[in-house]
PDB file of C-alpha atoms in Angstrom:
ATOM      1  CA  UNK A   1      -9.442 -12.508  -7.683  1.00 71.00           C
ATOM      2  CA  UNK A   2      -5.928 -12.124  -6.286  1.00 82.00           C
ATOM      3  CA  UNK A   3      -3.981 -10.457  -9.080  1.00 93.00           C
ATOM      4  CA  UNK A   4      -0.776 -10.188  -7.057  1.00 96.00           C
ATOM      5  CA  UNK A   5       0.240 -13.210  -5.014  1.00 95.00           C
ATOM      6  CA  UNK A   6       2.858 -13.721  -2.362  1.00 96.00           C
ATOM      7  CA  UNK A   7       2.669 -17.405  -1.599  1.00 92.00           C
ATOM      8  CA  UNK A   8       5.063 -17.440   1.337  1.00 94.00           C
ATOM      9  CA  UNK A   9       3.433 -15.865   4.398  1.00 94.00           C
ATOM     10  CA  UNK A  10       6.708 -15.947   6.312  1.00 96.00           C
ATOM     11  CA  UNK A  11      10.440 -16.376   5.876  1.00 97.00           C
ATOM     12  CA  UNK A  12      13.240 -16.740   8.410  1.00 97.00           C
ATOM     13  CA  UNK A  13      16.841 -15.963   7.455  1.00 97.00           C
ATOM     14  CA  UNK A  14      20.053 -15.699   9.420  1.00 97.00           C
ATOM     15  CA  UNK A  15      21.786 -12.353   9.694  1.00 97.00           C
ATOM     16  CA  UNK A  16      24.313 -11.901   6.894  1.00 97.00           C
ATOM     17  CA  UNK A  17      22.633 -14.387   4.555  1.00 97.00           C
ATOM     18  CA  UNK A  18      20.496 -13.622   1.498  1.00 98.00           C
ATOM     19  CA  UNK A  19      16.740 -13.113   1.819  1.00 98.00           C
ATOM     20  CA  UNK A  20      14.683 -13.875  -1.283  1.00 98.00           C
ATOM     21  CA  UNK A  21      11.044 -12.825  -1.351  1.00 98.00           C
ATOM     22  CA  UNK A  22       8.857 -13.879  -4.251  1.00 98.00           C
ATOM     23  CA  UNK A  23       5.814 -12.428  -5.946  1.00 97.00           C
ATOM     24  CA  UNK A  24       3.643 -13.589  -8.852  1.00 97.00           C
ATOM     25  CA  UNK A  25       1.066 -11.611 -10.795  1.00 97.00           C
ATOM     26  CA  UNK A  26      -1.662 -12.542 -13.223  1.00 96.00           C
ATOM     27  CA  UNK A  27      -2.625  -9.251 -14.877  1.00 93.00           C
ATOM     28  CA  UNK A  28      -0.572  -8.817 -18.062  1.00 93.00           C
ATOM     29  CA  UNK A  29      -1.415  -5.087 -18.076  1.00 91.00           C
ATOM     30  CA  UNK A  30       0.794  -4.492 -15.034  1.00 93.00           C
ATOM     31  CA  UNK A  31       3.929  -2.658 -16.097  1.00 91.00           C
ATOM     32  CA  UNK A  32       5.331  -1.157 -12.915  1.00 91.00           C
ATOM     33  CA  UNK A  33       6.205  -3.070  -9.788  1.00 94.00           C
ATOM     34  CA  UNK A  34       7.169  -1.963  -6.303  1.00 94.00           C
ATOM     35  CA  UNK A  35       8.176  -3.451  -2.989  1.00 97.00           C
ATOM     36  CA  UNK A  36       7.053  -1.884   0.257  1.00 97.00           C
ATOM     37  CA  UNK A  37       8.193  -2.673   3.771  1.00 97.00           C
ATOM     38  CA  UNK A  38       5.867  -2.379   6.752  1.00 94.00           C
ATOM     39  CA  UNK A  39       6.587  -2.308  10.459  1.00 93.00           C
ATOM     40  CA  UNK A  40       3.758  -2.867  12.980  1.00 87.00           C
ATOM     41  CA  UNK A  41       1.522   0.171  13.566  1.00 83.00           C
ATOM     42  CA  UNK A  42       3.131   2.070  10.679  1.00 88.00           C
ATOM     43  CA  UNK A  43       2.175   2.616   7.068  1.00 91.00           C
ATOM     44  CA  UNK A  44       4.028   0.849   4.247  1.00 94.00           C
ATOM     45  CA  UNK A  45       7.353   2.427   3.262  1.00 94.00           C
ATOM     46  CA  UNK A  46       8.601   2.345  -0.314  1.00 93.00           C
ATOM     47  CA  UNK A  47      11.684   0.176  -0.816  1.00 96.00           C
ATOM     48  CA  UNK A  48      12.434  -0.317  -4.511  1.00 96.00           C
ATOM     49  CA  UNK A  49      10.640  -0.398  -7.856  1.00 93.00           C
ATOM     50  CA  UNK A  50      11.093  -1.716 -11.373  1.00 94.00           C
ATOM     51  CA  UNK A  51       9.553  -0.876 -14.706  1.00 91.00           C
ATOM     52  CA  UNK A  52       8.573  -3.629 -17.107  1.00 92.00           C
ATOM     53  CA  UNK A  53      11.189  -2.428 -19.592  1.00 92.00           C
ATOM     54  CA  UNK A  54      13.889  -3.645 -17.206  1.00 94.00           C
ATOM     55  CA  UNK A  55      14.620  -7.032 -15.711  1.00 95.00           C
ATOM     56  CA  UNK A  56      16.741  -5.895 -12.776  1.00 97.00           C
ATOM     57  CA  UNK A  57      17.053  -2.898 -10.505  1.00 96.00           C
ATOM     58  CA  UNK A  58      19.514  -2.452  -7.643  1.00 97.00           C
ATOM     59  CA  UNK A  59      19.604  -0.087  -4.700  1.00 96.00           C
ATOM     60  CA  UNK A  60      22.273  -0.863  -2.151  1.00 97.00           C
ATOM     61  CA  UNK A  61      21.510  -4.164  -0.454  1.00 97.00           C
ATOM     62  CA  UNK A  62      18.209  -4.517  -2.318  1.00 98.00           C
ATOM     63  CA  UNK A  63      17.768  -5.929  -5.816  1.00 98.00           C
ATOM     64  CA  UNK A  64      14.513  -6.604  -7.609  1.00 98.00           C
ATOM     65  CA  UNK A  65      14.354  -9.047 -10.515  1.00 98.00           C
ATOM     66  CA  UNK A  66      11.489  -9.163 -12.987  1.00 97.00           C
ATOM     67  CA  UNK A  67      10.668 -12.113 -15.255  1.00 97.00           C
ATOM     68  CA  UNK A  68       7.852 -10.872 -17.481  1.00 95.00           C
ATOM     69  CA  UNK A  69       7.320 -14.134 -19.327  1.00 95.00           C
ATOM     70  CA  UNK A  70       6.773 -15.940 -16.035  1.00 96.00           C
ATOM     71  CA  UNK A  71       4.913 -12.981 -14.486  1.00 97.00           C
ATOM     72  CA  UNK A  72       7.227 -13.268 -11.513  1.00 97.00           C
ATOM     73  CA  UNK A  73       9.343 -10.885  -9.519  1.00 97.00           C
ATOM     74  CA  UNK A  74      11.635 -11.331  -6.579  1.00 98.00           C
ATOM     75  CA  UNK A  75      13.330  -9.130  -4.010  1.00 98.00           C
ATOM     76  CA  UNK A  76      16.836 -10.045  -2.875  1.00 98.00           C
ATOM     77  CA  UNK A  77      18.287  -8.573   0.298  1.00 98.00           C
ATOM     78  CA  UNK A  78      22.034  -9.098   0.748  1.00 97.00           C
ATOM     79  CA  UNK A  79      23.286  -9.187   3.417  1.00 97.00           C
ATOM     80  CA  UNK A  80      20.184  -9.472   5.598  1.00 98.00           C
ATOM     81  CA  UNK A  81      20.195  -7.449   8.820  1.00 97.00           C
ATOM     82  CA  UNK A  82      17.988  -7.708  11.939  1.00 95.00           C
ATOM     83  CA  UNK A  83      16.479  -4.305  11.084  1.00 95.00           C
ATOM     84  CA  UNK A  84      15.118  -5.832   7.885  1.00 97.00           C
ATOM     85  CA  UNK A  85      12.617  -7.840   9.933  1.00 97.00           C
ATOM     86  CA  UNK A  86       9.240  -6.581   8.748  1.00 97.00           C
ATOM     87  CA  UNK A  87       6.348  -7.471   6.447  1.00 97.00           C
ATOM     88  CA  UNK A  88       7.189  -7.006   2.767  1.00 98.00           C
ATOM     89  CA  UNK A  89       4.464  -6.261   0.241  1.00 97.00           C
ATOM     90  CA  UNK A  90       4.777  -6.633  -3.486  1.00 97.00           C
ATOM     91  CA  UNK A  91       2.645  -4.163  -5.464  1.00 95.00           C
ATOM     92  CA  UNK A  92       1.876  -3.660  -9.143  1.00 94.00           C
ATOM     93  CA  UNK A  93       0.264  -1.020 -11.304  1.00 90.00           C
ATOM     94  CA  UNK A  94      -0.922  -0.473 -14.850  1.00 86.00           C
ATOM     95  CA  UNK A  95       0.433   2.802 -16.252  1.00 74.00           C
ATOM     96  CA  UNK A  96      -3.039   3.710 -17.405  1.00 65.00           C
ATOM     97  CA  UNK A  97      -4.471   3.625 -13.886  1.00 64.00           C
ATOM     98  CA  UNK A  98      -2.611   6.583 -12.371  1.00 61.00           C
ATOM     99  CA  UNK A  99      -0.475   4.458 -10.109  1.00 67.00           C
ATOM    100  CA  UNK A 100      -3.378   2.680  -8.425  1.00 83.00           C
ATOM    101  CA  UNK A 101      -1.424  -0.074  -6.751  1.00 89.00           C
ATOM    102  CA  UNK A 102      -2.597  -3.655  -6.341  1.00 92.00           C
ATOM    103  CA  UNK A 103      -0.882  -5.297  -3.375  1.00 95.00           C
ATOM    104  CA  UNK A 104      -0.046  -8.869  -2.498  1.00 96.00           C
ATOM    105  CA  UNK A 105      -0.829 -10.304   0.927  1.00 95.00           C
ATOM    106  CA  UNK A 106       2.692  -9.815   2.232  1.00 96.00           C
ATOM    107  CA  UNK A 107       5.591 -11.932   3.478  1.00 97.00           C
ATOM    108  CA  UNK A 108       6.800 -11.571   7.052  1.00 97.00           C
ATOM    109  CA  UNK A 109      10.604 -11.641   7.097  1.00 98.00           C
ATOM    110  CA  UNK A 110      12.388 -12.511  10.312  1.00 98.00           C
ATOM    111  CA  UNK A 111      16.160 -12.009  10.339  1.00 97.00           C
ATOM    112  CA  UNK A 112      17.725 -13.931  13.180  1.00 96.00           C
ATOM    113  CA  UNK A 113      21.076 -13.401  14.867  1.00 90.00           C
TER     114      UNK A 113
ATOM    115  CA  UNK B   1       9.023  16.834   3.933  1.00 55.00           C
ATOM    116  CA  UNK B   2       6.755  16.205   6.900  1.00 77.00           C
ATOM    117  CA  UNK B   3       5.231  13.050   5.436  1.00 92.00           C
ATOM    118  CA  UNK B   4       1.602  12.005   5.143  1.00 96.00           C
ATOM    119  CA  UNK B   5      -0.313  12.665   8.336  1.00 96.00           C
ATOM    120  CA  UNK B   6      -3.458  10.823   9.402  1.00 97.00           C
ATOM    121  CA  UNK B   7      -5.800  11.569  12.274  1.00 97.00           C
ATOM    122  CA  UNK B   8      -6.864   9.904  14.476  1.00 97.00           C
ATOM    123  CA  UNK B   9      -4.448   6.998  14.830  1.00 96.00           C
ATOM    124  CA  UNK B  10      -7.084   4.877  16.527  1.00 96.00           C
ATOM    125  CA  UNK B  11     -10.869   5.022  16.579  1.00 97.00           C
ATOM    126  CA  UNK B  12     -13.234   2.792  18.520  1.00 97.00           C
ATOM    127  CA  UNK B  13     -16.907   3.186  17.748  1.00 97.00           C
ATOM    128  CA  UNK B  14     -20.177   1.387  18.207  1.00 97.00           C
ATOM    129  CA  UNK B  15     -21.977  -0.220  15.316  1.00 97.00           C
ATOM    130  CA  UNK B  16     -24.282   2.247  13.607  1.00 97.00           C
ATOM    131  CA  UNK B  17     -22.249   5.339  14.443  1.00 97.00           C
ATOM    132  CA  UNK B  18     -20.629   7.598  11.851  1.00 98.00           C
ATOM    133  CA  UNK B  19     -16.878   8.158  11.794  1.00 98.00           C
ATOM    134  CA  UNK B  20     -14.646  10.557   9.879  1.00 98.00           C
ATOM    135  CA  UNK B  21     -10.921  10.287   9.248  1.00 98.00           C
ATOM    136  CA  UNK B  22      -8.581  12.994   8.029  1.00 98.00           C
ATOM    137  CA  UNK B  23      -5.503  12.799   5.834  1.00 98.00           C
ATOM    138  CA  UNK B  24      -2.971  15.567   5.187  1.00 97.00           C
ATOM    139  CA  UNK B  25      -0.788  14.622   2.220  1.00 96.00           C
ATOM    140  CA  UNK B  26       2.728  15.826   1.489  1.00 93.00           C
ATOM    141  CA  UNK B  27       2.258  19.440   0.461  1.00 91.00           C
ATOM    142  CA  UNK B  28       3.306  19.346  -3.202  1.00 87.00           C
ATOM    143  CA  UNK B  29       1.571  16.032  -3.947  1.00 91.00           C
ATOM    144  CA  UNK B  30      -1.409  16.363  -6.280  1.00 90.00           C
ATOM    145  CA  UNK B  31      -2.582  12.752  -6.041  1.00 92.00           C
ATOM    146  CA  UNK B  32      -4.190  11.255  -2.946  1.00 94.00           C
ATOM    147  CA  UNK B  33      -5.335   7.694  -2.311  1.00 95.00           C
ATOM    148  CA  UNK B  34      -7.293   5.860   0.357  1.00 96.00           C
ATOM    149  CA  UNK B  35      -6.618   2.186   1.015  1.00 96.00           C
ATOM    150  CA  UNK B  36      -8.009  -0.273   3.550  1.00 96.00           C
ATOM    151  CA  UNK B  37      -6.030  -3.110   5.115  1.00 94.00           C
ATOM    152  CA  UNK B  38      -7.417  -5.992   7.137  1.00 93.00           C
ATOM    153  CA  UNK B  39      -5.427  -8.539   9.122  1.00 89.00           C
ATOM    154  CA  UNK B  40      -3.360 -10.858   6.946  1.00 88.00           C
ATOM    155  CA  UNK B  41      -4.134  -8.940   3.762  1.00 92.00           C
ATOM    156  CA  UNK B  42      -2.375  -6.322   1.729  1.00 93.00           C
ATOM    157  CA  UNK B  43      -3.773  -2.808   1.366  1.00 94.00           C
ATOM    158  CA  UNK B  44      -6.855  -2.656  -0.904  1.00 94.00           C
ATOM    159  CA  UNK B  45      -7.572   0.399  -3.047  1.00 93.00           C
ATOM    160  CA  UNK B  46     -10.657   2.402  -2.092  1.00 95.00           C
ATOM    161  CA  UNK B  47     -10.531   5.717  -3.945  1.00 95.00           C
ATOM    162  CA  UNK B  48      -8.237   8.210  -5.684  1.00 91.00           C
ATOM    163  CA  UNK B  49      -8.151  11.997  -6.062  1.00 93.00           C
ATOM    164  CA  UNK B  50      -6.180  14.100  -8.471  1.00 90.00           C
ATOM    165  CA  UNK B  51      -6.206  17.544  -6.914  1.00 91.00           C
ATOM    166  CA  UNK B  52      -9.827  18.024  -5.781  1.00 91.00           C
ATOM    167  CA  UNK B  53     -11.381  15.643  -8.307  1.00 92.00           C
ATOM    168  CA  UNK B  54     -12.304  12.139  -7.203  1.00 92.00           C
ATOM    169  CA  UNK B  55     -11.364  10.150 -10.296  1.00 89.00           C
ATOM    170  CA  UNK B  56     -11.932   6.570  -9.257  1.00 88.00           C
ATOM    171  CA  UNK B  57     -13.780   4.579  -6.615  1.00 91.00           C
ATOM    172  CA  UNK B  58     -13.442   0.880  -5.913  1.00 90.00           C
ATOM    173  CA  UNK B  59     -16.399  -1.485  -5.823  1.00 86.00           C
ATOM    174  CA  UNK B  60     -15.338  -1.977  -2.187  1.00 79.00           C
ATOM    175  CA  UNK B  61     -16.527   1.555  -1.444  1.00 84.00           C
ATOM    176  CA  UNK B  62     -20.207   1.090  -0.558  1.00 88.00           C
ATOM    177  CA  UNK B  63     -22.736   3.905  -0.406  1.00 92.00           C
ATOM    178  CA  UNK B  64     -21.936   4.298   3.284  1.00 95.00           C
ATOM    179  CA  UNK B  65     -18.454   5.530   2.422  1.00 96.00           C
ATOM    180  CA  UNK B  66     -17.743   9.012   1.132  1.00 95.00           C
ATOM    181  CA  UNK B  67     -14.480  10.820   0.562  1.00 96.00           C
ATOM    182  CA  UNK B  68     -13.738  14.437  -0.166  1.00 96.00           C
ATOM    183  CA  UNK B  69     -10.720  16.528  -0.927  1.00 95.00           C
ATOM    184  CA  UNK B  70     -11.805  20.160  -0.845  1.00 91.00           C
ATOM    185  CA  UNK B  71      -9.389  22.557  -2.553  1.00 86.00           C
ATOM    186  CA  UNK B  72      -7.070  19.687  -3.394  1.00 84.00           C
ATOM    187  CA  UNK B  73      -5.375  19.733  -0.002  1.00 90.00           C
ATOM    188  CA  UNK B  74      -6.384  17.495   2.917  1.00 96.00           C
ATOM    189  CA  UNK B  75      -8.908  14.706   2.484  1.00 97.00           C
ATOM    190  CA  UNK B  76     -11.601  13.177   4.673  1.00 97.00           C
ATOM    191  CA  UNK B  77     -13.091   9.706   4.582  1.00 97.00           C
ATOM    192  CA  UNK B  78     -16.469   9.276   6.250  1.00 97.00           C
ATOM    193  CA  UNK B  79     -18.151   5.990   7.038  1.00 97.00           C
ATOM    194  CA  UNK B  80     -21.830   6.207   7.897  1.00 97.00           C
ATOM    195  CA  UNK B  81     -23.723   3.603   9.936  1.00 97.00           C
ATOM    196  CA  UNK B  82     -20.562   1.628  10.664  1.00 97.00           C
ATOM    197  CA  UNK B  83     -20.670  -2.164  10.633  1.00 96.00           C
ATOM    198  CA  UNK B  84     -18.322  -4.634  12.312  1.00 96.00           C
ATOM    199  CA  UNK B  85     -16.957  -5.556   8.882  1.00 94.00           C
ATOM    200  CA  UNK B  86     -15.644  -2.001   8.549  1.00 96.00           C
ATOM    201  CA  UNK B  87     -13.037  -2.719  11.220  1.00 97.00           C
ATOM    202  CA  UNK B  88      -9.679  -2.279   9.481  1.00 96.00           C
ATOM    203  CA  UNK B  89      -6.657  -0.035   9.082  1.00 96.00           C
ATOM    204  CA  UNK B  90      -7.455   2.874   6.779  1.00 97.00           C
ATOM    205  CA  UNK B  91      -4.373   4.121   4.978  1.00 97.00           C
ATOM    206  CA  UNK B  92      -3.904   7.351   3.090  1.00 97.00           C
ATOM    207  CA  UNK B  93      -1.175   7.802   0.496  1.00 95.00           C
ATOM    208  CA  UNK B  94      -0.055  10.649  -1.714  1.00 94.00           C
ATOM    209  CA  UNK B  95       2.103  11.063  -4.798  1.00 90.00           C
ATOM    210  CA  UNK B  96       3.205  13.774  -7.189  1.00 86.00           C
ATOM    211  CA  UNK B  97       3.480  13.835 -10.922  1.00 76.00           C
ATOM    212  CA  UNK B  98       1.543  11.984 -13.552  1.00 67.00           C
ATOM    213  CA  UNK B  99       2.100   8.265 -13.251  1.00 65.00           C
ATOM    214  CA  UNK B 100       4.528   5.691 -11.955  1.00 59.00           C
ATOM    215  CA  UNK B 101       5.556   7.736  -8.981  1.00 67.00           C
ATOM    216  CA  UNK B 102       5.813   5.804  -5.757  1.00 84.00           C
ATOM    217  CA  UNK B 103       3.110   6.363  -3.170  1.00 90.00           C
ATOM    218  CA  UNK B 104       3.977   7.708   0.260  1.00 93.00           C
ATOM    219  CA  UNK B 105       1.769   6.247   2.965  1.00 95.00           C
ATOM    220  CA  UNK B 106       0.651   7.646   6.278  1.00 96.00           C
ATOM    221  CA  UNK B 107       0.638   5.577   9.467  1.00 95.00           C
ATOM    222  CA  UNK B 108      -3.050   4.844   9.089  1.00 96.00           C
ATOM    223  CA  UNK B 109      -6.174   5.025  11.235  1.00 97.00           C
ATOM    224  CA  UNK B 110      -7.074   1.782  12.998  1.00 96.00           C
ATOM    225  CA  UNK B 111     -10.866   1.509  13.202  1.00 97.00           C
ATOM    226  CA  UNK B 112     -12.558  -0.913  15.591  1.00 97.00           C
ATOM    227  CA  UNK B 113     -16.340  -1.241  15.354  1.00 97.00           C
ATOM    228  CA  UNK B 114     -17.879  -2.890  18.419  1.00 95.00           C
TER     229      UNK B 114
END
């Protein structure tokens, strides 16, 4: 039962262009969403989050959009840089579960020169 | 902020042996989590502590797994009678506050069961 889905295992984008990573969820109780970035042999690093009361949150080059009716969120990276190459995980939580995060399977982003 | 520390980084063991991993969370963080990640998957929740109390355990956590957090500081995760299916990255994370605070992850312990 995959409650958080990232249907694109990989994505390749040219440096300077926009990267769009997508995530879908099925559990309507989820009300807080996060994106984590992971480099090989390291733990996931927090990138950006959004509460279900918002539909957009920005932090520098990173913007997360939330469409609650479609149970869909996306991460936009503009402009993409080679250092952004990593695996990106979407995660979700239900406020009542003390931030127990449910993760997607990840999307590997490759930013090419 | 020294981050979440996990030890060891790598562990190779034979099937049937017991292993123990340690996690030192960020000092002011009252919540501590253990996750497991296998190849091609995202991290899966195993168990959660608030201070020294273990408040939730996943169905993934069989009787061979036990976790402790004495005095609400560091935590240990023990796997008894390891099986090849236990091979995975074991991640520890910590957080402060009540809810909706982002989790800070350690670099993980990579377990290989031969």
